[in-house]
Short mmCIF file of C-alpha atoms in Angstrom, two decimals:
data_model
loop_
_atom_site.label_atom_id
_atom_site.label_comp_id
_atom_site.label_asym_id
_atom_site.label_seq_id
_atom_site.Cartn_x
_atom_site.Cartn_y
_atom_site.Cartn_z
CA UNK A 1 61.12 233.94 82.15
CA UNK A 2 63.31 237.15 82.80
CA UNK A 3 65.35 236.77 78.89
CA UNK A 4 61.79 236.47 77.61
CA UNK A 5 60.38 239.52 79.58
CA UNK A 6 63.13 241.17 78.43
CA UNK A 7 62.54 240.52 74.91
CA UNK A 8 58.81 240.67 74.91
CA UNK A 9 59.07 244.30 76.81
CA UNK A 10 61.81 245.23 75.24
CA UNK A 11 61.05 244.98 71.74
CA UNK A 12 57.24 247.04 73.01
CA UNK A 13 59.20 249.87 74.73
CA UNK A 14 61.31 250.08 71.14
CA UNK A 15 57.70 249.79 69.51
CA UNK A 16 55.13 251.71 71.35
CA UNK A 17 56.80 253.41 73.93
CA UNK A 18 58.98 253.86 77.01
CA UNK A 19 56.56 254.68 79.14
CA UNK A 20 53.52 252.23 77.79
CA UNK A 21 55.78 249.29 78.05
CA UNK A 22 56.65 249.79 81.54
CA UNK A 23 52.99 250.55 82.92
CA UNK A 24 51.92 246.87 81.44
CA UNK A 25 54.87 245.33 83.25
CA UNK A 26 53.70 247.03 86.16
CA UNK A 27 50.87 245.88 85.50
CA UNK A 28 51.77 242.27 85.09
CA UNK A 29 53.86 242.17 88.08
CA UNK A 30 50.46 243.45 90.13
CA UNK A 31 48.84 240.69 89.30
CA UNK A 32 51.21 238.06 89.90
CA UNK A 33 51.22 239.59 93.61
CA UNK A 34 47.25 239.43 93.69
CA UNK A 35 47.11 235.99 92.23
CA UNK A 36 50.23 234.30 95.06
CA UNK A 37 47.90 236.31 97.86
CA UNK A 38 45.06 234.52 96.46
CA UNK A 39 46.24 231.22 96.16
CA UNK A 40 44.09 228.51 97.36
CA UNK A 41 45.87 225.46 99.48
CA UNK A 42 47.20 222.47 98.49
CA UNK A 43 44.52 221.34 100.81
CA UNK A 44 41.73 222.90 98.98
CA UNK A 45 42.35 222.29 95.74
CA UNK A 46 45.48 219.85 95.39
CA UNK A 47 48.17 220.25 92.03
CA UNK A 48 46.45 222.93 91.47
CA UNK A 49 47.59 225.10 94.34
CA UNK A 50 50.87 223.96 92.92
CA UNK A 51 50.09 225.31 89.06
CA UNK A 52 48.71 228.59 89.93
CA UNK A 53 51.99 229.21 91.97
CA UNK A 54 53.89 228.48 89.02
CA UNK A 55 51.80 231.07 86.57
CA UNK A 56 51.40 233.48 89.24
CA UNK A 57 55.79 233.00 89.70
CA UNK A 58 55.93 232.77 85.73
CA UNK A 59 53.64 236.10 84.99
CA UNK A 60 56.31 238.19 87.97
CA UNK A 61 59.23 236.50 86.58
CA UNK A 62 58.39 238.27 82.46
CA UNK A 63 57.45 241.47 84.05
CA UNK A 64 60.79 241.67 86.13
CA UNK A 65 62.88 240.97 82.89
CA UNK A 66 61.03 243.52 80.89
CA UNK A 67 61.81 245.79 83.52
CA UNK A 68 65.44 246.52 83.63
CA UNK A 69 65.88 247.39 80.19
CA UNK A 70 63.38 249.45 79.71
CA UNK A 71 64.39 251.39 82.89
CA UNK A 72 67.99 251.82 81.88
CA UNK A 73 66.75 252.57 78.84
CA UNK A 74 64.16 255.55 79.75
CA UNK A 75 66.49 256.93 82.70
CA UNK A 76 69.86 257.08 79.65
CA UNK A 77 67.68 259.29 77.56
CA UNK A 78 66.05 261.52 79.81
CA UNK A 79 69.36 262.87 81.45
CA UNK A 80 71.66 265.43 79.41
CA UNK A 81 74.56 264.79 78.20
CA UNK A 82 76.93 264.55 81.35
CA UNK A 83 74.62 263.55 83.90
CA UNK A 84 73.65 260.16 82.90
CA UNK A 85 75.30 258.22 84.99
CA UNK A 86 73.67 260.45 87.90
CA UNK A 87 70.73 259.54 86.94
CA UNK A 88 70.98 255.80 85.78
CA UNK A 89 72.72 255.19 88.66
CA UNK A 90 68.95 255.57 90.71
CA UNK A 91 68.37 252.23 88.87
CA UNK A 92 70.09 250.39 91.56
CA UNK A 93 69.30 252.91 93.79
CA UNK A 94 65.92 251.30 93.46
CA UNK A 95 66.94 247.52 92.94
CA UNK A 96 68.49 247.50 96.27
CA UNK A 97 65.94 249.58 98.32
CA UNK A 98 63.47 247.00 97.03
CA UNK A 99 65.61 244.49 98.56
CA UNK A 100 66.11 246.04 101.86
CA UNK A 101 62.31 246.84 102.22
CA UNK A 102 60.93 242.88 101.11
CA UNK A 103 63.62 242.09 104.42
CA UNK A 104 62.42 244.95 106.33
CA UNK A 105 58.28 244.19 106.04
CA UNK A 106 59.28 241.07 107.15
CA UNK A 107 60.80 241.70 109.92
CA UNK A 108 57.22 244.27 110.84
CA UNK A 109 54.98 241.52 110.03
CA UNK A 110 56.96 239.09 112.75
CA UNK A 111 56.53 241.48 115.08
CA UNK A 112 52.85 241.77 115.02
CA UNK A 113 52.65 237.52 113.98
CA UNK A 114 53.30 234.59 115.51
CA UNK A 115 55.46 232.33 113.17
CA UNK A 116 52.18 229.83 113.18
CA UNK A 117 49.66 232.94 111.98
CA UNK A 118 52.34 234.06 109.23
CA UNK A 119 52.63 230.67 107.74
CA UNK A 120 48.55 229.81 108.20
CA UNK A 121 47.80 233.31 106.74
CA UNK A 122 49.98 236.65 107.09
CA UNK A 123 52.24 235.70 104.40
CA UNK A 124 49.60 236.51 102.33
CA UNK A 125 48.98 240.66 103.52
CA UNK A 126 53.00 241.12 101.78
CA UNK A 127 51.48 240.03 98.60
CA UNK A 128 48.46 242.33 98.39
CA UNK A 129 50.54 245.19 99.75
CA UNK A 130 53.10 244.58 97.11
CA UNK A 131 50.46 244.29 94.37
CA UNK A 132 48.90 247.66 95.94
CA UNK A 133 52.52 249.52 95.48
CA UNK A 134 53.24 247.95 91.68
CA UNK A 135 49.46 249.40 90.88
CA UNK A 136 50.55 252.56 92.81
CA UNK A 137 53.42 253.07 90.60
CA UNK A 138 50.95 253.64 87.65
CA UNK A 139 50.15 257.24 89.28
CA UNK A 140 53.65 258.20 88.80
CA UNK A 141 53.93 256.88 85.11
CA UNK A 142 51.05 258.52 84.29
CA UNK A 143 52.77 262.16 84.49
CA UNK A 144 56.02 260.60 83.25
CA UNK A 145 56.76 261.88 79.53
CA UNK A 146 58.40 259.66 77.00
CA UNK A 147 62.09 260.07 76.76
CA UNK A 148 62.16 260.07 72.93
CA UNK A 149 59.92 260.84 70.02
CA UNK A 150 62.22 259.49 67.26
CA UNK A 151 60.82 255.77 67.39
CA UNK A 152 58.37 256.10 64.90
CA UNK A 153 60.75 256.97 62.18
CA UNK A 154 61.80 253.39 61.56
CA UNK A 155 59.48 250.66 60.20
CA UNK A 156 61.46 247.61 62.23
CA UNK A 157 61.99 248.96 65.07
CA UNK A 158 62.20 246.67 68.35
CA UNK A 159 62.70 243.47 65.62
CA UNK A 160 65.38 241.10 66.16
CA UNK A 161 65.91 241.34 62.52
CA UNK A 162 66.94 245.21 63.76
CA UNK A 163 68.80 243.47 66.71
CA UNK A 164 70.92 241.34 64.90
CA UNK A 165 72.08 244.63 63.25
CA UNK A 166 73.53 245.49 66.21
CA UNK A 167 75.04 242.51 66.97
CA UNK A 168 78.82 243.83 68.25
CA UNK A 169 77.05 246.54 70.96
CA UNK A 170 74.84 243.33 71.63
CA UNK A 171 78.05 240.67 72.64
CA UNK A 172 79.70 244.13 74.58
CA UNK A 173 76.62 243.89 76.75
CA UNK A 174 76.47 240.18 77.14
CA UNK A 175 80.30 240.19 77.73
CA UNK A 176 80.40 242.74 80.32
CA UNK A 177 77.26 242.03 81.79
CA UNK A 178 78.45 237.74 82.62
CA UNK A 179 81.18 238.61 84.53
CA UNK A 180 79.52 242.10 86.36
CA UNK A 181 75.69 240.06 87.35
CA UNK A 182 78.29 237.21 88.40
CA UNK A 183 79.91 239.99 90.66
CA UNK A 184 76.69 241.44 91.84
CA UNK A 185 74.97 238.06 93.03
CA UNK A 186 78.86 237.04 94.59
CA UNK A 187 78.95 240.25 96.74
CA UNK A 188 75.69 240.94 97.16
CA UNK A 189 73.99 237.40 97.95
CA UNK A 190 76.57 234.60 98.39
CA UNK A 191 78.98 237.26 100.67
CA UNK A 192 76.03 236.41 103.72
CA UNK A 193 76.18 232.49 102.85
CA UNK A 194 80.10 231.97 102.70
CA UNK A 195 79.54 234.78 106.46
CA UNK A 196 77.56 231.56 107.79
CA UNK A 197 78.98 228.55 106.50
CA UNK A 198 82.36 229.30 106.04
CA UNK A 199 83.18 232.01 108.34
CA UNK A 200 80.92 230.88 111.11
CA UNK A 201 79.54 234.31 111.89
CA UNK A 202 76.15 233.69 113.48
CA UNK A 203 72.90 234.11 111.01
CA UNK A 204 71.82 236.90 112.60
CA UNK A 205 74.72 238.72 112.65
CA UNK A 206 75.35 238.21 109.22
CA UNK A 207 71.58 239.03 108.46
CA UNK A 208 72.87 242.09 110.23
CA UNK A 209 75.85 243.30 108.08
CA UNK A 210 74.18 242.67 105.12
CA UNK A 211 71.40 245.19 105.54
CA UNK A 212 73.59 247.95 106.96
CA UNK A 213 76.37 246.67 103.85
CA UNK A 214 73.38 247.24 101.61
CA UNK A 215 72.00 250.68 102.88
CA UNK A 216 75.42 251.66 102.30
CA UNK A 217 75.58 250.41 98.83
CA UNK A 218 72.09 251.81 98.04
CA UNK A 219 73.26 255.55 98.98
CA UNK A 220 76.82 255.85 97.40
CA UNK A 221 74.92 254.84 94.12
CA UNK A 222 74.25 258.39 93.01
CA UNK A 223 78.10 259.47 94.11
CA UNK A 224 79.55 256.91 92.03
CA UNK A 225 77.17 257.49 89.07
CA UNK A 226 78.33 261.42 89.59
CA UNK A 227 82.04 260.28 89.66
CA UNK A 228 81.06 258.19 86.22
CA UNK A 229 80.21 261.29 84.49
CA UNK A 230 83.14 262.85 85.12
CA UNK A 231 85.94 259.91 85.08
CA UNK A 232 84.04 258.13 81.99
CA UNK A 233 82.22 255.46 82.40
CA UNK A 234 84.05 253.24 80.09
CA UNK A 235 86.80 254.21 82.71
CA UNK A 236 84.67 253.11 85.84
CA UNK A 237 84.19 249.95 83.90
CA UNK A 238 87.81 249.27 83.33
CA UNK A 239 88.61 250.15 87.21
CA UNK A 240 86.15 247.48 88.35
CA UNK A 241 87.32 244.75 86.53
CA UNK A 242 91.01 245.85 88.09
CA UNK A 243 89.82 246.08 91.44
CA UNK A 244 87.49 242.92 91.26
CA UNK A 245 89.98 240.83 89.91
CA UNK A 246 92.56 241.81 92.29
CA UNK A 247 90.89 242.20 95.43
CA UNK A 248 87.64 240.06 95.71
CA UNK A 249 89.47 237.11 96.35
CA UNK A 250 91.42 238.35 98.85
CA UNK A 251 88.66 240.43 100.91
CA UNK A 252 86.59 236.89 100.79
CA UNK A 253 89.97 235.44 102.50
CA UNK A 254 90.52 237.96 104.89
CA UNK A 255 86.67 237.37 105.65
CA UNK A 256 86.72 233.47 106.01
CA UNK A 257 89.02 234.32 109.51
CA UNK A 258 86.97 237.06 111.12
CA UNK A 259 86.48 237.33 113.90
CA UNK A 260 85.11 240.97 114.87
CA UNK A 261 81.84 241.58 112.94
CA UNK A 262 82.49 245.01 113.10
CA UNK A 263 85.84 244.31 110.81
CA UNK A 264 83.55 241.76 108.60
CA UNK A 265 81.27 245.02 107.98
CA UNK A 266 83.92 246.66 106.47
CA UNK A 267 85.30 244.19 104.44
CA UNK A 268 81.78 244.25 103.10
CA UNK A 269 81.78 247.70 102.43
CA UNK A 270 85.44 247.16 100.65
CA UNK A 271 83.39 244.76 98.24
CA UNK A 272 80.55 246.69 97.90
CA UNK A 273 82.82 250.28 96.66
CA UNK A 274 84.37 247.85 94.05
CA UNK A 275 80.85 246.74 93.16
CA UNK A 276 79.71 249.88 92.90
CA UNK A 277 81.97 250.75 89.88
CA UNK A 278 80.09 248.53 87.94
CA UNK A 279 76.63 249.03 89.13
CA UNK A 280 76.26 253.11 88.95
CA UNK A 281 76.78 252.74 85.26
CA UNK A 282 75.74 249.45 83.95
CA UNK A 283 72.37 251.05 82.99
CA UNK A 284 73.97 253.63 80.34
CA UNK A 285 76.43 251.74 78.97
CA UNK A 286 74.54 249.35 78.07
CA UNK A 287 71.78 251.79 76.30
CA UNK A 288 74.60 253.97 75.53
CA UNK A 289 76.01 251.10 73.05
CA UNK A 290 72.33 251.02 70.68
CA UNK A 291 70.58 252.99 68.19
CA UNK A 292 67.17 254.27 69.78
CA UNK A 293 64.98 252.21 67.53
CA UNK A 294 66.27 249.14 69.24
CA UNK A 295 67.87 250.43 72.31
CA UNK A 296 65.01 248.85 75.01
CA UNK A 297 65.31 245.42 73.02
CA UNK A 298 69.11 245.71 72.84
CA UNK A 299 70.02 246.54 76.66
CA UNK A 300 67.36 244.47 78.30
CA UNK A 301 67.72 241.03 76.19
CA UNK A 302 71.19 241.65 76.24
CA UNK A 303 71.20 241.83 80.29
CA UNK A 304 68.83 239.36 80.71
CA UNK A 305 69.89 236.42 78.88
CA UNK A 306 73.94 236.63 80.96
CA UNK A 307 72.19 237.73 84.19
CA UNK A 308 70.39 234.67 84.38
CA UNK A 309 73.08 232.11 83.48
CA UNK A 310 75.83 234.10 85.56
CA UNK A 311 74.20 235.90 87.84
CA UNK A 312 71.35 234.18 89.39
CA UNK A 313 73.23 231.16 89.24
CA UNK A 314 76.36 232.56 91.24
CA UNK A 315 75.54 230.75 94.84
CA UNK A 316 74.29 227.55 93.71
CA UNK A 317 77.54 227.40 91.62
CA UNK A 318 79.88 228.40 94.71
CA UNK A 319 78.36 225.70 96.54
CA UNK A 320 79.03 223.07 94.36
CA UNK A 321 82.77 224.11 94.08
CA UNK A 322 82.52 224.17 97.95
CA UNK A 323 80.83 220.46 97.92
CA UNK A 324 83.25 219.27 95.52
CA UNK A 325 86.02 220.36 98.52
CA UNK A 326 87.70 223.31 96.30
CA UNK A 327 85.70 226.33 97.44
CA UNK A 328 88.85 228.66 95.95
CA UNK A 329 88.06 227.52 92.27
CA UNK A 330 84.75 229.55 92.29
CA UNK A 331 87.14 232.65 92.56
CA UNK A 332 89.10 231.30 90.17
CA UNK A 333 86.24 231.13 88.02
CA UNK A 334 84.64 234.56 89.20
CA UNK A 335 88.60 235.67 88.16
CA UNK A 336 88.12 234.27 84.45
CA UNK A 337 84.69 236.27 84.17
CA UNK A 338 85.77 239.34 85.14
CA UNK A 339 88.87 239.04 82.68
CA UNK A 340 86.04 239.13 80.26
CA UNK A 341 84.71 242.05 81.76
CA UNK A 342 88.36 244.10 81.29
CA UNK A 343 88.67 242.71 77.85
CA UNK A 344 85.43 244.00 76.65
CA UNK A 345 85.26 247.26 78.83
CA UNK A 346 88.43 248.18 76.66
CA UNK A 347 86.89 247.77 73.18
CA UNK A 348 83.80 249.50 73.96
CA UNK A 349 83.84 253.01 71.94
CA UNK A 350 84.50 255.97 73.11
CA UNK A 351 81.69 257.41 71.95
CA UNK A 352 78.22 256.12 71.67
CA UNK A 353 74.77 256.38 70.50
CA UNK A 354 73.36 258.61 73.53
CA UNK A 355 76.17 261.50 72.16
#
């Protein structure tokens, strides 16, 4: 659902509005959390338990993909010139805090409930306190201005016959964007499995790292989008694909015989400063490559659509390389992607829309 979000959102922010677009997302996303907290059981009322889950999963899943490009998009045009990577870099800034606080509530709610009460019933309080927080987000986006007044001008705007137009920044974002969401899911989610399985660092432990790896990763966000304005962020781009290609594989070997989880934390944090190249600026490049009548549509379809082949597919992938007995030819593969990445990174103008 997240390419069709993206498209669906997308093409309304380049229609109607930044800031509309996003509130009915947010608004979508609410009530995806309402419905899952209201489910009825597969006890009460049988496949249909099973359906609602689905909508209520297939209504979160559109409103997450419209997200992202809208946000990139709104957060590139409201910075000046020379502080947009400052700012876009809050993107993730958010993306990961989210992550840290769904583990986090977790963690409160199994301290006040049994594992029997969260599974009969508590499960359901995350669900209404997330939908509370998605409507509470319409209080700030109601004193948010729109980033850009200049929509209105053009008749197609937020068409993919206006898309297709832009057609080269489009395959620069889906180029850069395969081999960078196939980083992001690598380090960010499959780094705790290959911990476990391969490694044989305890769960917890690993559970461990990865939230302090990630608190890390969350604040240096806003550094590395400040370094971004001044190095370039075509630059940044070009330095992570170096980096990744040269060290991921190694820091994943160098992790497969640790021993001291202290030493596995910072070969986490070795991953995650490489990451972090690509992530501070992947929000304004991206917008930075359209025109503004089809810059939402452009740099959310554009993420979505390589994010969810790549990226969300990134562990299940490494597993099957590691089932198959040659757990080294997903880096060989996650090697060949980020090529890509270099590649394109180097043909992206100098210049771009935003200047």
């Amino acid at each position: 659902m997240r390419p069709i979000g993206s498209y669906v959102f997308g093409s309304l922010g380049d229609k109607i509005g930044r800031k509309s677009s996003m509130v009915i997302s947010v608004v979508l996303m609410a009530l995806g959390s309402f419905m899952i907290a209201a489910l009825p059981t597969k006890e009460v009322a049988g496949d249909w338990a099973i359906l609602l889950l689905l909508v209520a999963r297939l209504i979160q899943g559109m409103s997450v993909g419209g997200e992202y490009g809208i946000a990139a998009t709104y957060l590139s045009e409201l910075a000046d010139n020379g502080k947009r990577g400052f700012y876009s870099s809050f993107q993730y800034v958010t993306l990961i805090g989210g992550q840290l606080l769904a583990v986090l509530s977790i963690s409160i709610m199994l301290f006040y409930f049994s594992d029997a009460e969260m599974k009969d019933y508590a499960w359901r309080i995350l669900f209404v306190i997330g939908g509370i927080l998605a409507l509470g987000s319409l209080v700030v986006r109601s004193i948010m201005s729109e980033s850009t007044q200049e929509l209105h001008q053009h008749r197609d705007r937020g068409t993919f016959k206006a898309l297709m137009r832009s057609w080269k920044p489009f395959l620069l974002v889906v180029g850069i964007t395969s081999g960078g969401s196939l980083a992001f899911y690598t380090i960010t989610t499959y780094t705790k499995t290959f911990m476990t399985d391969t490694a044989g660092i305890d769960p917890n432990t690993a559970n461990n790292i990865m939230l302090w790896g990630l608190l890390v990763l969350m604040l240096i966000q806003p550094l590395f989008g400040y370094l971004g304005d001044r190095i370039g962020h075509k630059n940044f781009l070009i330095i992570f694909s170096v980096l990744a290609f040269i060290m991921v594989y190694p820091l994943f070997m160098l992790l497969k015989d640790v021993q001291s989880p202290y030493y596995a934390f910072l070969l986490i944090l070795g991953l995650f400063v490489i990451l972090s190249f690509y992530t501070s600026v992947a929000g304004i490049f991206k917008a930075n490559l359209f025109p503004v009548y089809v810059r939402a549509l452009g740099t959310g379809f554009g993420y979505a659509i390589p994010n969810a082949i790549f990226g969300g597919s990134a562990p299940y992938v490494a597993l099957q390389f590691k089932n198959a007995g040659i757990e080294n030819g997903f880096f060989v593969y996650v090697a060949v992607m980020i090529t890509i990445v270099f590649v394109v990174a180097v043909l992206l103008p100098k210049k771009g829309e935003l200047e």
